[in-house]
GROMACS .gro file of C-alpha atoms in nm:
model
  117
    1MET     CA    1   6.574   2.142  -4.851
    2ALA     CA    2   6.310   1.967  -4.902
    3TRP     CA    3   6.351   1.786  -4.566
    4THR     CA    4   6.423   2.153  -4.370
    5MET     CA    5   6.144   2.282  -4.525
    6LEU     CA    6   5.928   1.971  -4.385
    7ILE     CA    7   6.051   1.973  -4.055
    8ILE     CA    8   6.019   2.391  -4.009
    9ALA     CA    9   5.627   2.296  -4.116
   10GLY     CA   10   5.597   2.024  -3.853
   11LEU     CA   11   5.755   2.273  -3.590
   12LEU     CA   12   5.458   2.526  -3.712
   13GLU     CA   13   5.216   2.252  -3.696
   14VAL     CA   14   5.328   2.263  -3.337
   15VAL     CA   15   5.251   2.628  -3.303
   16TRP     CA   16   4.918   2.603  -3.443
   17ALA     CA   17   4.790   2.315  -3.263
   18VAL     CA   18   4.896   2.455  -2.928
   19SER     CA   19   4.762   2.776  -3.009
   20LEU     CA   20   4.445   2.655  -3.136
   21LYS     CA   21   4.347   2.515  -2.754
   22ARG     CA   22   4.384   2.863  -2.688
   23THR     CA   23   4.167   3.055  -2.895
   24ASN     CA   24   3.856   2.918  -2.740
   25GLY     CA   25   3.660   2.804  -3.050
   26PHE     CA   26   3.809   3.136  -3.247
   27THR     CA   27   3.672   3.385  -2.992
   28ALA     CA   28   4.012   3.483  -2.886
   29LEU     CA   29   4.189   3.729  -3.103
   30TRP     CA   30   4.543   3.690  -3.062
   31PRO     CA   31   4.581   3.312  -3.042
   32SER     CA   32   4.345   3.290  -3.334
   33VAL     CA   33   4.542   3.532  -3.542
   34LEU     CA   34   4.865   3.280  -3.450
   35THR     CA   35   4.694   2.984  -3.523
   36ILE     CA   36   4.599   3.095  -3.870
   37VAL     CA   37   4.960   3.240  -3.972
   38ALA     CA   38   5.112   2.897  -3.834
   39MET     CA   39   4.886   2.706  -4.039
   40LEU     CA   40   4.932   2.877  -4.341
   41GLY     CA   41   5.315   2.911  -4.260
   42SER     CA   42   5.287   2.525  -4.229
   43PHE     CA   43   5.051   2.397  -4.480
   44PHE     CA   44   5.285   2.649  -4.740
   45LEU     CA   45   5.643   2.484  -4.670
   46LEU     CA   46   5.450   2.108  -4.660
   47ALA     CA   47   5.344   2.245  -5.014
   48ARG     CA   48   5.698   2.291  -5.125
   49ALA     CA   49   5.844   1.981  -4.920
   50MET     CA   50   5.574   1.804  -5.126
   51VAL     CA   51   5.701   1.912  -5.467
   52THR     CA   52   5.999   1.673  -5.401
   53LEU     CA   53   5.926   1.418  -5.141
   54PRO     CA   54   5.677   1.157  -5.188
   55THR     CA   55   5.322   1.273  -5.074
   56GLY     CA   56   5.313   0.976  -4.831
   57VAL     CA   57   5.655   1.020  -4.645
   58ALA     CA   58   5.625   1.421  -4.655
   59TYR     CA   59   5.235   1.409  -4.507
   60ALA     CA   60   5.341   1.095  -4.230
   61ALA     CA   61   5.694   1.279  -4.108
   62TRP     CA   62   5.477   1.642  -4.101
   63VAL     CA   63   5.186   1.461  -3.854
   64GLY     CA   64   5.448   1.311  -3.645
   65ILE     CA   65   5.654   1.595  -3.582
   66GLY     CA   66   5.337   1.778  -3.545
   67ALA     CA   67   5.201   1.541  -3.254
   68ILE     CA   68   5.541   1.441  -3.079
   69GLY     CA   69   5.594   1.860  -3.069
   70ALA     CA   70   5.239   1.877  -2.924
   71ALA     CA   71   5.270   1.648  -2.674
   72LEU     CA   72   5.584   1.730  -2.571
   73VAL     CA   73   5.491   2.115  -2.534
   74SER     CA   74   5.120   2.076  -2.376
   75ALA     CA   75   5.321   1.833  -2.134
   76THR     CA   76   5.594   2.042  -2.107
   77PHE     CA   77   5.450   2.420  -2.062
   78MET     CA   78   5.041   2.303  -2.039
   79GLY     CA   79   5.048   2.069  -1.723
   80GLU     CA   80   4.897   1.794  -1.916
   81ARG     CA   81   5.062   1.486  -1.829
   82LEU     CA   82   5.245   1.206  -2.052
   83THR     CA   83   5.249   0.837  -1.892
   84PRO     CA   84   5.571   0.634  -1.963
   85VAL     CA   85   5.390   0.413  -2.214
   86GLN     CA   86   5.310   0.763  -2.415
   87VAL     CA   87   5.630   0.823  -2.405
   88LEU     CA   88   5.707   0.530  -2.535
   89PHE     CA   89   5.525   0.557  -2.850
   90LEU     CA   90   5.568   0.907  -2.900
   91ALA     CA   91   5.956   0.781  -2.910
   92LEU     CA   92   5.842   0.510  -3.195
   93ILE     CA   93   5.649   0.778  -3.409
   94ALA     CA   94   5.996   0.950  -3.402
   95GLY     CA   95   6.154   0.647  -3.477
   96GLY     CA   96   5.955   0.608  -3.783
   97ILE     CA   97   6.031   0.960  -3.896
   98VAL     CA   98   6.379   0.906  -3.876
   99GLY     CA   99   6.304   0.591  -4.068
  100LEU     CA  100   6.107   0.723  -4.342
  101LYS     CA  101   6.396   1.014  -4.377
  102LEU     CA  102   6.643   0.723  -4.394
  103ALA     CA  103   6.456   0.537  -4.640
  104THR     CA  104   6.339   0.823  -4.908
  105PRO     CA  105   6.570   0.801  -5.173
  106PRO     CA  106   6.727   1.182  -5.282
  107ALA     CA  107   6.472   1.334  -5.472
  108SER     CA  108   6.454   1.462  -5.823
  109THR     CA  109   6.316   1.787  -5.922
  110PRO     CA  110   5.965   1.791  -6.121
  111ALA     CA  111   6.192   1.919  -6.424
  112ASP     CA  112   6.440   1.610  -6.398
  113SER     CA  113   6.094   1.415  -6.426
  114VAL     CA  114   6.034   1.619  -6.751
  115SER     CA  115   6.323   1.598  -6.906
  116ALA     CA  116   6.386   1.211  -6.846
  117GLY     CA  117   6.074   1.138  -6.996
   0.00000   0.00000   0.00000
């Protein structure tokens, strides 16, 4: 469940990162509202995922999902250009996220660590 929350948090990061550009320095109301709501949701879900996932793994995956998603959305819908080399490095980031998922043992809950101690 933690990885599901983390993925959703990363997708919300994409929403707020792309919306942030549309806020015009927080002078446009609705893009600003969308940005703030998506930020709050993203941070909340990231925090929930970090209850069981290691901080470094969760944060790296969250940032990676947001970076890849923002780049792809910007290239697809906002006319920004991605070079083949940039696509390669985005793919390497994606591979790193998958690697972190595969290399991270199933998390124990905080209650498990308290009862074991």
